[in-house]
Coordinates of C-alpha atoms in Angstrom, one line a residue:
M24 CA 29.5 -142.5 156.4
S25 CA 28.0 -139.8 158.4
S26 CA 24.7 -140.6 160.0
C27 CA 23.2 -137.6 158.3
L28 CA 23.7 -139.0 154.8
T29 CA 23.6 -142.5 153.3
C30 CA 26.1 -143.6 150.7
V31 CA 23.4 -143.5 148.1
Q32 CA 22.6 -139.9 149.0
V33 CA 26.3 -139.0 148.8
L34 CA 26.4 -140.6 145.4
N35 CA 23.5 -138.6 144.2
I36 CA 25.1 -135.4 145.4
M37 CA 28.4 -136.2 143.7
V38 CA 26.7 -137.2 140.5
L39 CA 24.7 -134.0 140.4
L40 CA 27.9 -131.9 141.1
G41 CA 29.8 -134.0 138.6
F42 CA 27.4 -133.3 135.7
M43 CA 27.2 -129.6 136.7
L44 CA 31.0 -129.6 136.4
N45 CA 30.7 -131.4 133.1
Y46 CA 28.7 -128.6 131.7
A47 CA 30.9 -126.0 133.2
L48 CA 34.0 -127.4 131.5
R49 CA 32.4 -127.4 128.1
V50 CA 30.5 -124.1 128.2
N51 CA 33.3 -121.9 129.7
L52 CA 34.7 -121.3 126.2
T53 CA 31.3 -120.2 124.8
I54 CA 31.3 -117.2 127.2
A55 CA 35.1 -116.6 127.2
I56 CA 35.4 -116.5 123.4
V57 CA 33.4 -113.3 123.4
E58 CA 36.4 -111.6 124.9
M59 CA 39.1 -113.9 123.4
I60 CA 38.7 -112.7 119.8
Y61 CA 39.6 -109.2 118.7
D62 CA 36.8 -107.6 116.8
D63 CA 37.6 -104.6 114.6
N64 CA 34.0 -103.6 114.6
D65 CA 33.6 -103.9 118.4
N66 CA 32.1 -100.7 119.6
H67 CA 30.4 -101.7 122.9
T68 CA 33.6 -101.8 124.9
A69 CA 36.2 -99.1 125.4
A70 CA 39.1 -101.3 124.5
L71 CA 42.4 -99.7 123.6
N72 CA 44.9 -101.5 121.3
I73 CA 48.2 -101.9 123.0
T74 CA 50.4 -104.2 120.9
F75 CA 50.3 -105.9 117.5
G76 CA 51.3 -109.3 116.2
P77 CA 49.5 -112.6 116.1
H78 CA 47.3 -111.3 118.9
N79 CA 46.5 -108.0 120.6
V80 CA 46.5 -107.0 124.2
T81 CA 43.5 -104.8 125.0
E82 CA 42.9 -102.6 128.0
H83 CA 39.3 -102.4 129.2
P84 CA 37.6 -99.7 131.3
E85 CA 38.4 -101.8 134.4
H86 CA 42.1 -101.3 133.5
I87 CA 42.5 -105.0 132.8
E88 CA 45.0 -106.1 130.1
Q89 CA 44.1 -109.3 128.3
T90 CA 45.2 -111.1 125.2
R91 CA 42.9 -111.1 122.1
Y92 CA 43.4 -113.2 119.0
H93 CA 42.8 -112.4 115.4
W94 CA 40.6 -115.5 114.6
D95 CA 38.1 -115.1 111.9
T96 CA 34.5 -116.4 112.0
K97 CA 35.4 -119.7 110.5
Q98 CA 38.1 -120.3 113.1
K99 CA 35.8 -119.2 115.9
N100 CA 33.1 -121.7 114.8
H101 CA 35.7 -124.5 114.4
L102 CA 36.9 -123.8 118.0
L103 CA 33.4 -123.9 119.4
G104 CA 32.5 -127.1 117.5
C105 CA 35.7 -129.1 117.8
F106 CA 34.8 -130.2 121.3
F107 CA 32.2 -132.5 119.7
W108 CA 34.7 -134.1 117.3
G109 CA 36.1 -135.9 120.3
Y110 CA 32.9 -136.1 122.2
V111 CA 31.1 -138.4 119.8
L112 CA 34.0 -140.9 119.7
T113 CA 33.6 -142.0 123.4
E114 CA 29.9 -142.1 123.8
L115 CA 29.7 -145.8 123.1
P116 CA 33.1 -147.0 124.4
G117 CA 32.7 -145.0 127.6
G118 CA 29.7 -147.0 128.8
R119 CA 31.3 -150.4 127.9
L120 CA 34.6 -149.4 129.5
A121 CA 32.8 -148.5 132.7
E122 CA 31.2 -151.9 132.7
I123 CA 34.6 -153.6 132.5
I124 CA 36.9 -151.5 134.7
G125 CA 34.3 -149.6 136.8
A126 CA 32.4 -146.3 136.5
R127 CA 34.4 -144.8 139.3
R128 CA 37.6 -144.9 137.3
V129 CA 36.1 -143.8 134.0
F130 CA 34.0 -141.0 135.3
G131 CA 36.6 -139.8 137.8
Y132 CA 39.7 -139.9 135.7
S133 CA 37.9 -138.5 132.6
T134 CA 36.7 -135.5 134.7
L135 CA 40.1 -135.0 136.4
L136 CA 42.0 -135.1 133.1
A137 CA 39.4 -132.8 131.5
S138 CA 39.9 -130.3 134.4
I139 CA 43.7 -130.3 133.9
L140 CA 43.2 -129.7 130.1
T141 CA 40.9 -126.8 131.0
L142 CA 43.7 -125.3 133.1
L143 CA 46.0 -125.6 130.1
T144 CA 43.6 -123.9 127.7
P145 CA 44.9 -120.3 128.0
G146 CA 48.5 -121.5 127.5
S147 CA 47.5 -123.6 124.5
A148 CA 45.8 -120.6 122.9
A149 CA 49.0 -118.6 123.3
L150 CA 50.9 -121.4 121.5
G151 CA 48.6 -121.2 118.5
F152 CA 45.1 -121.9 117.1
G153 CA 45.9 -125.5 116.4
W154 CA 47.0 -126.2 120.0
I155 CA 43.8 -124.9 121.5
V156 CA 41.7 -126.9 119.0
A157 CA 43.6 -130.0 119.9
V158 CA 43.0 -129.3 123.6
R159 CA 39.2 -128.9 123.0
V160 CA 39.0 -132.1 120.9
L161 CA 40.8 -134.0 123.7
L162 CA 38.5 -132.4 126.2
G163 CA 35.4 -133.6 124.3
F164 CA 37.0 -137.1 124.0
L165 CA 37.3 -137.3 127.8
L166 CA 33.9 -135.8 128.7
G167 CA 32.1 -137.9 126.1
A168 CA 32.8 -141.0 128.3
T169 CA 31.2 -139.5 131.4
W170 CA 27.5 -139.7 130.6
P171 CA 27.4 -143.3 129.5
A172 CA 29.8 -144.3 132.3
I173 CA 27.5 -143.4 135.1
L174 CA 24.7 -145.7 134.0
P175 CA 26.5 -149.0 135.0
M176 CA 27.1 -147.4 138.4
A177 CA 23.3 -146.6 138.7
S178 CA 22.6 -150.3 138.1
K179 CA 24.7 -151.3 141.1
W180 CA 23.7 -148.6 143.5
I181 CA 20.2 -147.3 142.7
P182 CA 17.0 -149.5 143.1
P183 CA 14.7 -149.4 140.1
M184 CA 12.0 -147.4 141.9
D185 CA 14.6 -144.7 142.7
R186 CA 16.3 -144.4 139.3
S187 CA 14.0 -141.7 138.0
K188 CA 15.3 -139.3 140.7
F189 CA 18.9 -140.4 140.0
M190 CA 18.5 -139.7 136.3
S191 CA 16.9 -136.3 137.1
N192 CA 20.3 -135.4 138.8
M193 CA 22.0 -136.2 135.5
M194 CA 19.5 -134.2 133.5
A195 CA 19.7 -131.3 136.0
S196 CA 23.2 -130.6 134.9
S197 CA 22.0 -127.4 133.3
L198 CA 22.5 -126.0 136.7
G199 CA 26.2 -126.1 135.9
A200 CA 25.7 -123.8 133.0
A201 CA 23.3 -121.6 135.0
M202 CA 26.0 -121.1 137.6
T203 CA 29.0 -121.1 135.3
M204 CA 27.8 -118.4 132.9
P205 CA 27.3 -115.5 135.5
I206 CA 30.4 -116.5 137.5
C207 CA 32.6 -116.7 134.5
G208 CA 31.1 -113.4 133.2
F209 CA 32.0 -111.7 136.4
L210 CA 35.5 -113.2 136.4
I211 CA 36.1 -112.3 132.8
A212 CA 34.9 -108.7 133.3
H213 CA 37.2 -108.2 136.3
F214 CA 40.2 -110.5 135.8
G215 CA 40.2 -111.4 132.1
W216 CA 39.0 -114.4 130.0
E217 CA 41.7 -116.7 131.2
S218 CA 40.2 -116.7 134.7
A219 CA 37.1 -118.6 133.4
F220 CA 39.3 -121.6 132.6
Y221 CA 41.4 -121.4 135.7
F222 CA 38.3 -121.2 137.9
T223 CA 36.4 -124.2 136.3
G224 CA 39.6 -126.2 136.1
I225 CA 40.4 -125.8 139.8
I226 CA 36.9 -126.7 140.8
G227 CA 37.1 -129.8 138.6
V228 CA 40.3 -131.0 140.2
M229 CA 38.8 -130.5 143.7
W230 CA 35.7 -132.4 142.7
S231 CA 37.8 -135.3 141.3
V232 CA 39.6 -135.6 144.6
A233 CA 36.3 -135.7 146.5
W234 CA 34.9 -138.3 144.0
F235 CA 37.6 -140.8 144.6
A236 CA 37.4 -140.3 148.3
V237 CA 33.7 -140.9 148.8
V238 CA 32.4 -142.9 145.8
Y239 CA 32.9 -146.6 145.0
D240 CA 31.7 -148.9 142.2
T241 CA 29.5 -151.2 144.4
P242 CA 28.1 -151.2 147.9
G243 CA 30.3 -154.3 148.6
Q244 CA 33.4 -152.3 147.9
H245 CA 32.5 -149.2 150.0
P246 CA 34.5 -149.2 153.2
R247 CA 32.3 -146.9 155.1
I248 CA 28.8 -148.0 154.2
S249 CA 26.5 -149.2 157.1
E250 CA 25.4 -152.8 157.3
T251 CA 21.8 -151.7 157.1
E252 CA 22.3 -149.9 153.8
R253 CA 24.5 -152.5 152.3
N254 CA 22.0 -155.3 153.1
Y255 CA 19.1 -153.3 151.7
L256 CA 21.0 -152.6 148.4
M257 CA 22.2 -156.2 148.1
K258 CA 18.6 -157.4 148.4
A259 CA 17.2 -154.7 146.1
L260 CA 19.9 -155.3 143.5
P261 CA 21.1 -159.0 143.9
Q262 CA 22.0 -159.7 140.3
D263 CA 23.9 -156.4 139.7
N264 CA 26.0 -156.6 142.9
N265 CA 26.8 -160.3 142.9
S266 CA 27.5 -160.9 139.2
K267 CA 31.2 -161.3 138.4
G268 CA 31.1 -161.7 134.6
H269 CA 30.2 -159.3 131.9
I270 CA 27.1 -160.0 129.8
P271 CA 28.0 -160.1 126.1
V272 CA 26.6 -157.3 124.0
P273 CA 24.4 -158.3 121.1
W274 CA 26.0 -155.8 118.7
R275 CA 24.5 -157.3 115.5
K276 CA 20.9 -157.2 116.9
M277 CA 21.4 -153.7 118.2
L278 CA 22.7 -152.4 114.9
L279 CA 19.9 -154.0 112.9
S280 CA 17.2 -152.8 115.3
P281 CA 14.9 -150.1 113.9
P282 CA 13.9 -148.8 117.4
V283 CA 17.6 -148.4 118.3
W284 CA 18.2 -146.3 115.2
A285 CA 15.0 -144.3 115.8
I286 CA 16.3 -143.4 119.3
I287 CA 19.8 -142.5 117.9
I288 CA 18.3 -140.3 115.1
T289 CA 15.8 -138.4 117.3
H290 CA 18.2 -137.9 120.2
G291 CA 21.0 -136.9 117.8
A292 CA 18.8 -134.3 116.2
S293 CA 17.7 -133.0 119.6
V294 CA 21.3 -132.7 120.9
F295 CA 22.5 -131.1 117.7
G296 CA 20.0 -128.3 117.9
Y297 CA 20.6 -127.8 121.6
F298 CA 24.3 -127.6 121.5
T299 CA 24.2 -125.3 118.5
V300 CA 22.2 -122.9 120.6
V301 CA 24.6 -123.4 123.6
N302 CA 27.6 -122.7 121.5
Q303 CA 26.3 -119.7 119.5
L304 CA 24.0 -118.0 122.0
P305 CA 26.7 -115.9 123.8
S306 CA 28.1 -114.7 120.5
Y307 CA 24.6 -114.0 119.2
I308 CA 23.6 -112.0 122.3
E309 CA 26.9 -110.1 122.1
S310 CA 27.2 -109.5 118.4
I311 CA 23.5 -109.2 117.3
L312 CA 21.8 -107.9 120.5
H313 CA 24.9 -105.9 121.5
F314 CA 24.9 -106.9 125.2
N315 CA 28.2 -106.7 127.0
I316 CA 29.9 -109.6 128.7
K317 CA 28.0 -109.2 132.0
H318 CA 24.7 -109.1 130.2
V319 CA 25.6 -112.1 128.1
S320 CA 26.4 -114.2 131.2
F321 CA 23.5 -113.2 133.3
S322 CA 21.1 -113.8 130.4
F323 CA 21.8 -117.5 130.8
I324 CA 20.8 -117.8 134.5
F325 CA 17.0 -118.0 134.1
I326 CA 17.3 -119.9 130.8
Y327 CA 19.2 -122.8 132.4
L328 CA 17.4 -122.7 135.7
W329 CA 14.1 -123.0 133.9
S330 CA 15.5 -125.9 131.9
T331 CA 16.5 -127.7 135.1
V332 CA 13.1 -127.2 136.8
V333 CA 11.2 -128.4 133.7
T334 CA 13.5 -131.4 133.4
T335 CA 13.0 -132.5 137.0
V336 CA 9.2 -131.8 137.1
N337 CA 8.5 -133.5 133.8
A338 CA 10.5 -136.5 134.7
E339 CA 8.8 -137.0 138.1
H340 CA 5.4 -136.3 136.6
M341 CA 5.9 -138.9 133.8
V342 CA 7.2 -141.6 136.2
K343 CA 4.1 -141.2 138.4
I344 CA 1.8 -141.4 135.4
E345 CA 3.6 -144.5 134.1
W346 CA 3.4 -146.4 137.4
S347 CA -0.4 -145.8 137.6
M348 CA -1.0 -146.5 133.9
D349 CA 1.2 -149.6 134.0
L350 CA -1.0 -150.9 136.8
L351 CA -4.3 -150.0 135.2
F352 CA -3.5 -150.8 131.5
S353 CA -0.4 -152.2 130.0
Y354 CA 3.1 -151.2 128.9
Y355 CA 1.7 -149.8 125.7
V356 CA 0.3 -146.7 127.3
P357 CA 3.5 -145.6 129.1
R358 CA 5.4 -146.2 125.9
Q359 CA 3.1 -143.9 124.0
L360 CA 3.5 -141.3 126.7
R361 CA 7.3 -141.4 126.3
K362 CA 6.9 -140.9 122.5
F363 CA 4.5 -137.9 123.2
Y364 CA 7.1 -136.2 125.4
K365 CA 9.9 -136.8 122.8
N366 CA 7.7 -135.3 120.0
L367 CA 6.7 -132.4 122.2
G368 CA 10.3 -131.5 122.9
L369 CA 11.4 -131.8 119.2
E370 CA 8.5 -130.0 117.6
G371 CA 8.4 -127.3 120.3
T372 CA 12.1 -126.4 119.8
I373 CA 11.7 -126.3 116.0
L374 CA 9.1 -123.6 116.3
C375 CA 11.4 -121.6 118.6
Y376 CA 14.3 -121.9 116.2
K377 CA 12.2 -120.7 113.3
S378 CA 11.0 -117.6 115.2
E379 CA 14.3 -116.3 116.5
N380 CA 15.0 -112.6 115.6
V381 CA 17.0 -109.5 116.6
S382 CA 14.4 -108.2 119.2
K383 CA 15.9 -108.4 122.7
S384 CA 12.7 -108.9 124.5
K385 CA 11.3 -111.4 122.0
T386 CA 14.5 -113.3 121.9
K387 CA 14.5 -113.8 125.7
I388 CA 11.0 -115.1 125.6
E389 CA 11.7 -117.5 122.7
F390 CA 14.8 -119.0 124.4
N391 CA 12.8 -119.5 127.6
V392 CA 10.0 -121.2 125.7
H393 CA 12.7 -123.3 123.9
N394 CA 14.0 -124.4 127.3
Y395 CA 10.5 -125.4 128.3
F396 CA 10.1 -127.8 125.4
R397 CA 13.7 -129.1 125.1
P398 CA 13.8 -131.0 128.5
S399 CA 10.8 -133.1 127.3
C400 CA 13.2 -134.8 124.9
Y401 CA 15.0 -136.4 127.8
V402 CA 12.3 -137.6 130.2
D403 CA 11.8 -140.7 128.1
F404 CA 15.2 -141.9 129.3
H405 CA 13.9 -142.5 132.8

């Protein structure tokens, strides 16, 4: 590898970019759907109806012709939510599969295939509503395996004292949404909603090629790692790098463990609320607050950037406190600190959900406050 970057640093960069892309591939529809659906009550764009049939072609002030579909609210919500039908199916198998065949393959091929499906999304929409739903379900199925797949790789590459920073890269994936929303908003306004899928899909294919070129499952497999870095990692992670077998999973004990179910329920509730906001916020801003597509996209920049900053700062802050408390007291105090952060995130977001309204200025403030509390739900994973 280049003398400027170690293999671990390259891995951190690729993981950060990979999870940014992960978000981009899932949220592109939430911004594009604002322009995909024909709204008879739409009065904030000067759209001229051109043709009739199962869908309409509309002409905007920029003289762009693009296809719009006659999907009702129920179909729209199904389309926004069907991603998670497939997503939940691979959360558990994805991690186990990565342990068996390697995280490089699971993470890389899942992202590559998801990128190809993204490129096919406009065509599937033209074929019919059922086709685009099927594509989104399969997209969720593929991307659902990526998050758990990266953890086995972390155990082989990242020393314990550095894993908090590595996890911060994963949780900083909101940067992907922060960048995707304004870029896609610009592309949609000037080139049509199809461009949002083509752009994110092409970026995904390019990232996948780079991933397979520079990332390997273990330091021992990497052909370009320096001897100094390899020896350091082998000493820091002797069991992870030298073990050849797979430790059996105590499924029965896990399924009967109250703490496991407490984590599943609390995290599931947190994720449900968050992705409800992610899916519905563009339509809410466009339909209720009556912002146009550019305002919808740029409204997300500060929301997601703020989320990324809070995630990183809270994680680093908590880890430093834990190390000092662990030395001075016992494991009990850091454990309580993690519970405090989780409750802070859950209860804070509940207050924001209850106070949302149709005031433009108040809504912006509430969503930013929401994104201050929400990242606290995730720092207990470090």
